[in-house]
Tab-separated table of C-alpha atoms in Angstrom:
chain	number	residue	atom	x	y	z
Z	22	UNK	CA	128.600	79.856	181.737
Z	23	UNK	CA	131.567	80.910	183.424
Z	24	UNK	CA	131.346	83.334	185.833
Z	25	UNK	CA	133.637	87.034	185.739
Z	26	UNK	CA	135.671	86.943	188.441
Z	27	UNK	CA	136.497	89.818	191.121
Z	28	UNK	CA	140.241	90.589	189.778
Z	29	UNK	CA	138.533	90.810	186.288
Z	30	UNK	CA	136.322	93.129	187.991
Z	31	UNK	CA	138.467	95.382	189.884
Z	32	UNK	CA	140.725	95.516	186.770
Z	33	UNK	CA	137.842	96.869	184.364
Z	34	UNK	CA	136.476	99.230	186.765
Z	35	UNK	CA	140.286	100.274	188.011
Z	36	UNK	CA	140.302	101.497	184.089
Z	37	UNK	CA	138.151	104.805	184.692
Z	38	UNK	CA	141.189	106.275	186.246
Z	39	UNK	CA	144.032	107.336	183.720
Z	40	UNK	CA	146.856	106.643	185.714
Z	41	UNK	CA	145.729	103.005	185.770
Z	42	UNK	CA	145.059	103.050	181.511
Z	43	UNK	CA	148.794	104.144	181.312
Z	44	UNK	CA	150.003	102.137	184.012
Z	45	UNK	CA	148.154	98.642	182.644
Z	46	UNK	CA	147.965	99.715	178.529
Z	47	UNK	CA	144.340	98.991	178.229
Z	48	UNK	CA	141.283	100.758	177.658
Z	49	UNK	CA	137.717	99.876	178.153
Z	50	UNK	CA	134.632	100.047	174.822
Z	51	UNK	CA	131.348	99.277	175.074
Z	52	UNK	CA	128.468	98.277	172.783
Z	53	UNK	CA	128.105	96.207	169.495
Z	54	UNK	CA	129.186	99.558	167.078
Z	55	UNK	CA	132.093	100.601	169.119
Z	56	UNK	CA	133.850	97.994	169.854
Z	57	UNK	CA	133.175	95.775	166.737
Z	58	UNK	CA	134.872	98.945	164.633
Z	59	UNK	CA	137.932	99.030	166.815
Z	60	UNK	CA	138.174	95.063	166.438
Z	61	UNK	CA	137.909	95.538	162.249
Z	62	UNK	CA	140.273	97.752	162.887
Z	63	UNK	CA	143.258	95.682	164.261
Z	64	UNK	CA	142.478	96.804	167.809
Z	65	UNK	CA	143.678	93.460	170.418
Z	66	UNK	CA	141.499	93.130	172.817
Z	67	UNK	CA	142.524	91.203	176.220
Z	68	UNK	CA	139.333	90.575	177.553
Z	69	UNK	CA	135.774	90.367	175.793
Z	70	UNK	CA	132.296	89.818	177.656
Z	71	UNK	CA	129.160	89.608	176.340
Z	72	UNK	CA	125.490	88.652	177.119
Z	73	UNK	CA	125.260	86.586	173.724
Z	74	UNK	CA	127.248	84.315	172.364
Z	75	UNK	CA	129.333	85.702	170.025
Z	76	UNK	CA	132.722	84.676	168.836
Z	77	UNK	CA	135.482	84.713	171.288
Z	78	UNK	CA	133.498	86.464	173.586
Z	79	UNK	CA	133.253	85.340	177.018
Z	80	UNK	CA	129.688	85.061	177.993
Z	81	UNK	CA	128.401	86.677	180.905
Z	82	UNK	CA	125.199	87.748	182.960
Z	83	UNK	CA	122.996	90.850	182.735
Z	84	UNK	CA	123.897	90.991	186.364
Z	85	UNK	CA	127.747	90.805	185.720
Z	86	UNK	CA	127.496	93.713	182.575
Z	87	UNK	CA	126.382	96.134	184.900
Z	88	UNK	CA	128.923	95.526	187.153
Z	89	UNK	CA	131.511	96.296	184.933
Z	90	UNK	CA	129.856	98.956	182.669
Z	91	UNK	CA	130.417	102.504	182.769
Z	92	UNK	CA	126.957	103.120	180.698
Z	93	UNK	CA	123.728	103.725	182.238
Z	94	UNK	CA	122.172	101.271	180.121
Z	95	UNK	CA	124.745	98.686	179.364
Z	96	UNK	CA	124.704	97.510	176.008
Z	97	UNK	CA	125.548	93.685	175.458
Z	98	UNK	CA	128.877	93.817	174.779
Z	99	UNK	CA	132.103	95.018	176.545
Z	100	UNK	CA	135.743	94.905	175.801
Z	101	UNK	CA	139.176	95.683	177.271
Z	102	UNK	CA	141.593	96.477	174.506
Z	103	UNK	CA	144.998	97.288	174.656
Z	104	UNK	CA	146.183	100.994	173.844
Z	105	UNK	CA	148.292	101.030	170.767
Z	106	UNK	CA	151.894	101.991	170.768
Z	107	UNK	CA	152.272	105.309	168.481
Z	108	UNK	CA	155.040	106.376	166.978
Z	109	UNK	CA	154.856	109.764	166.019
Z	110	UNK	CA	155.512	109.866	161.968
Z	111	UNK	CA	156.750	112.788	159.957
Z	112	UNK	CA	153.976	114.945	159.104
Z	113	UNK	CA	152.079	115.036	156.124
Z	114	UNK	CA	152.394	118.601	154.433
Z	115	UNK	CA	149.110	117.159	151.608
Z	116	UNK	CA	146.377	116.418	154.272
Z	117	UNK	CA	144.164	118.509	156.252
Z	118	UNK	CA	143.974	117.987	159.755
Z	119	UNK	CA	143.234	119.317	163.397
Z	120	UNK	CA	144.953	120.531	166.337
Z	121	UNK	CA	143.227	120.313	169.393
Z	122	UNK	CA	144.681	122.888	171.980
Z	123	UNK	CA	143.733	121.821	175.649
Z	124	UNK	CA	140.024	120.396	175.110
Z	125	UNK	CA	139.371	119.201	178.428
Z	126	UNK	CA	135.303	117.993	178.525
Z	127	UNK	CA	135.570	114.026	176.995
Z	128	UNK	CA	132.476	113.722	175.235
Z	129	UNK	CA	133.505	117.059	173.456
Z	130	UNK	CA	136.972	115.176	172.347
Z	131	UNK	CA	134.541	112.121	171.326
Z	132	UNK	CA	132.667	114.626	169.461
Z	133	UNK	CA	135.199	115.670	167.798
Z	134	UNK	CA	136.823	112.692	166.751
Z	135	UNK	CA	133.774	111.860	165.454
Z	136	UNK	CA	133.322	114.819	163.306
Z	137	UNK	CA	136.701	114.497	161.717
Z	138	UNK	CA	136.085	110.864	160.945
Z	139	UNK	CA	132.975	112.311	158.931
Z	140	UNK	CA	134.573	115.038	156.933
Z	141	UNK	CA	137.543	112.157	156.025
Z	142	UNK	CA	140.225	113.942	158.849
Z	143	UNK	CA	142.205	111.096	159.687
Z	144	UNK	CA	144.678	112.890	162.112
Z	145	UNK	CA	144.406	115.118	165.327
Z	146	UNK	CA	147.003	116.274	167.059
Z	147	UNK	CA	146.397	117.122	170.775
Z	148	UNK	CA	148.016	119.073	173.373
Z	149	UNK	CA	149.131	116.995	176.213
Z	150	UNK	CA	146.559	118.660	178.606
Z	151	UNK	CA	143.675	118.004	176.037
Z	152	UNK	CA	141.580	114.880	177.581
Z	153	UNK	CA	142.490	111.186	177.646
Z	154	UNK	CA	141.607	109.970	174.016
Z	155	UNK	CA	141.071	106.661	175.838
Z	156	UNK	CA	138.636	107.977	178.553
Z	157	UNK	CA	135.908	105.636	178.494
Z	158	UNK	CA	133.871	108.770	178.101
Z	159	UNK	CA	135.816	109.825	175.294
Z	160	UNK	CA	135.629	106.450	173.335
Z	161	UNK	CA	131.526	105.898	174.037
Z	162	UNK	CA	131.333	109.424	172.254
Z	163	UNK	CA	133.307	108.795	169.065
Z	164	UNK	CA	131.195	106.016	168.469
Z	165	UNK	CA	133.482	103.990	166.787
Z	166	UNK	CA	135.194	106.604	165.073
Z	167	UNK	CA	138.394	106.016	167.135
Z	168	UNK	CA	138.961	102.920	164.827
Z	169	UNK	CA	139.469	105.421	161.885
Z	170	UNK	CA	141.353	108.343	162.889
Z	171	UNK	CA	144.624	108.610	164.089
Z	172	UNK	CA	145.034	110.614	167.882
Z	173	UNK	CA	148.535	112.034	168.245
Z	174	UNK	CA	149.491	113.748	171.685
Z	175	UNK	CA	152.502	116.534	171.077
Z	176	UNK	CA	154.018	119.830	171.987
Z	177	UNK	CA	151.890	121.825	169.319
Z	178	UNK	CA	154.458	124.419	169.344
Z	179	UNK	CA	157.068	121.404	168.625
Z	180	UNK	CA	154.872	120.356	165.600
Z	181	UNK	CA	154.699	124.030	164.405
Z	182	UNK	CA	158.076	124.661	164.433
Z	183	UNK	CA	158.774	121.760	162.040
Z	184	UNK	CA	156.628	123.134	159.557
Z	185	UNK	CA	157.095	125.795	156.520
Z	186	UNK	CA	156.843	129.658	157.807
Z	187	UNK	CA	153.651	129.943	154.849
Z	188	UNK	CA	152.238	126.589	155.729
Z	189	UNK	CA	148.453	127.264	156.575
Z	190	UNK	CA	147.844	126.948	160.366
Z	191	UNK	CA	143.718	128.161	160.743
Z	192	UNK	CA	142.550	129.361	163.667
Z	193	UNK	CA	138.647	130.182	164.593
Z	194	UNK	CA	139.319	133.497	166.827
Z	195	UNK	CA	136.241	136.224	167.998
Z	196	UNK	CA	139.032	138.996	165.913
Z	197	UNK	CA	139.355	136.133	162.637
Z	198	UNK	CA	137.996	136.631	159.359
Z	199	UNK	CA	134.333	135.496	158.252
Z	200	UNK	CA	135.111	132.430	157.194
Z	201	UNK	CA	131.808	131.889	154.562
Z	202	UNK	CA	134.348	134.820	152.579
Z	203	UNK	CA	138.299	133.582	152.666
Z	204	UNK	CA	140.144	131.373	151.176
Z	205	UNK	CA	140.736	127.991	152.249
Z	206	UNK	CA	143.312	125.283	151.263
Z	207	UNK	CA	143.103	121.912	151.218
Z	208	UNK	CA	145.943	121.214	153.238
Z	209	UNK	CA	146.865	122.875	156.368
Z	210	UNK	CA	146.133	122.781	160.302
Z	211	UNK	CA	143.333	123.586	161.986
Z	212	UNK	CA	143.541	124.708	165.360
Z	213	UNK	CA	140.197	124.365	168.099
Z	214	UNK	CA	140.536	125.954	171.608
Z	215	UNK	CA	139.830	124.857	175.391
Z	216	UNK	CA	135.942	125.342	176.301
Z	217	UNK	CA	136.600	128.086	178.316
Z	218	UNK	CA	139.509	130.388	177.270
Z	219	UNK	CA	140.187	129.706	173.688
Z	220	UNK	CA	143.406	129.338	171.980
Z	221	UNK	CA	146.288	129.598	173.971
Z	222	UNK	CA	148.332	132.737	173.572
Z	223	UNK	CA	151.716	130.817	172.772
Z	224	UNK	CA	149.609	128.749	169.932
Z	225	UNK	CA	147.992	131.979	168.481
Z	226	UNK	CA	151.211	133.329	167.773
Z	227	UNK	CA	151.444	130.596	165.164
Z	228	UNK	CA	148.212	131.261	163.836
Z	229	UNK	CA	148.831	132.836	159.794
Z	230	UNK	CA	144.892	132.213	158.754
Z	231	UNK	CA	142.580	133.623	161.802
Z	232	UNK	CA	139.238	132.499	160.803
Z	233	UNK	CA	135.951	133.705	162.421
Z	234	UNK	CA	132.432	131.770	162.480
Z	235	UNK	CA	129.871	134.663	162.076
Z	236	UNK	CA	126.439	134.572	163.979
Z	237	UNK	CA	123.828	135.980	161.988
Z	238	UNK	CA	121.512	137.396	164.796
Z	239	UNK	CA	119.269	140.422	163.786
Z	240	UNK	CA	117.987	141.640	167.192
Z	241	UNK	CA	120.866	141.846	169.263
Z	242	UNK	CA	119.661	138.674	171.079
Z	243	UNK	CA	122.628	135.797	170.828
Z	244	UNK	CA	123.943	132.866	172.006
Z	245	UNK	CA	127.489	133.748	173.970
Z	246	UNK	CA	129.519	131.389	172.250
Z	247	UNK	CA	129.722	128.160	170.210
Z	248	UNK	CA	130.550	124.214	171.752
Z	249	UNK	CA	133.814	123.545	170.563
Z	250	UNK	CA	132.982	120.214	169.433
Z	251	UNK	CA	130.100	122.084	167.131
Z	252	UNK	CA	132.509	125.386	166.016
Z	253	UNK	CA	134.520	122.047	164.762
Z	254	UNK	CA	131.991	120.851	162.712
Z	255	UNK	CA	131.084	124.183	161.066
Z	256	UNK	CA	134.178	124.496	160.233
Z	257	UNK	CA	135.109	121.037	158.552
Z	258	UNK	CA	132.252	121.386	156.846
Z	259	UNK	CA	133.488	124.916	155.425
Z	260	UNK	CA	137.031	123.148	154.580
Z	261	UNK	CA	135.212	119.970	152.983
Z	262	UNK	CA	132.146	122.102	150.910
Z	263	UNK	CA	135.317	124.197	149.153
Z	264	UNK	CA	137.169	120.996	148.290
């Protein structure tokens, strides 16, 4: 058994820092699920350590995973893959997909990636202040659903002003429309705001379907607000039951 060595080390755990993801192109996965979708996926992986032998895995101590793992239980398997290059294609006017509009907790981004992967959403366009996509945070909480959707980082006002004046942009907002009783296409945009303050005021302006997720409390006792990542998933799920 051949032993990890220290650079090897200091490169994987250098990797929790973004500035050192964009500066070497690599990102870290962890676990038997995540990382054997991204490889099925095409994903290239540069290094790949694991406490049983597997396949072009390099095998390695207990000891050694948890030196390198970002989990608190470490789960047999760990690669370092290198981030794709994108190249931002002309948009597709026939598919539904998000907008995510400075998101900045990662396992909500995870989350969310996840959900879309569920509900067949196969492209998310973030702001550039929305989190890392490659946050090892981020990845662990997509579980594997980063191999299957596509995560584009843009000017959302640049994207918007490419598009039709009546194309559908959606937008959950506390003023919107119930949502259970409006309309919805099978194409369009749909927008999700930062945790804490929403939808931006320049992206609202671009906002032609405002959308609101009713609560249904009969006391006057309620929650304050929705998680992002689960307002998401109520309203995929909306989208998806009307298709």
């Amino acid at each position: 058994m051949k032993m990890i060595s220290k650079n090897q080390i200091k490169l994987i755990r250098s990797l929790e820092l973004k500035k050192n993801r964009k500066r070497e192109r690599l990102f870290i996965a962890e676990g038997p699920k995540v990382v054997g979708d991204l490889l099925q996926a095409g994903y290239r992986p540069r290094l790949l350590f694991s406490t049983k032998d597997i396949k072009d895995a390099e095998l390695i101590t207990e000891e050694e995973l948890r030196k390198i793992s970002f989990l608190q239980h470490p789960q047999e398997i760990i690669a370092i893959f290198e981030i794709p290059t994108t190249h931002l294609s002309p948009f597709d006017h026939r598919q539904l997909c998000l907008a995510l509009d400075g998101i900045q907790d990662p396992g909500n981004l995870g989350t969310i990636i996840r959900i879309a992967d569920w509900f067949g959403i196969t492209t998310i366009y973030c702001s550039p202040d929305t989190a890392d996509v490659y946050n090892p945070k981020v990845v662990q909480a997509t579980m594997g659903s980063l191999a299957h959707v596509h995560v584009i980082y843009n000017d959302l006002l640049d994207l918007f002003k490419t598009l039709p004046p009546s194309y559908p942009i959606y937008g959950t907002l506390l003023d919107g429309e119930n949502i259970y009783e409006q309309e919805l296409s099978s194409e369009g945009i749909i927008i999700m705001g930062n945790e804490g303050n929403g939808i931006s005021p320049e992206v609202r302006q671009h906002i032609n379907k405002r959308l609101l997720i009713p609560d249904f409390h009969t006391d006057g006792l309620r929650a304050e607000s929705l998680n992002v990542a689960i307002a998401t998933a109520i309203t995929c799920s909306e989208f998806r039951r009307r298709k």
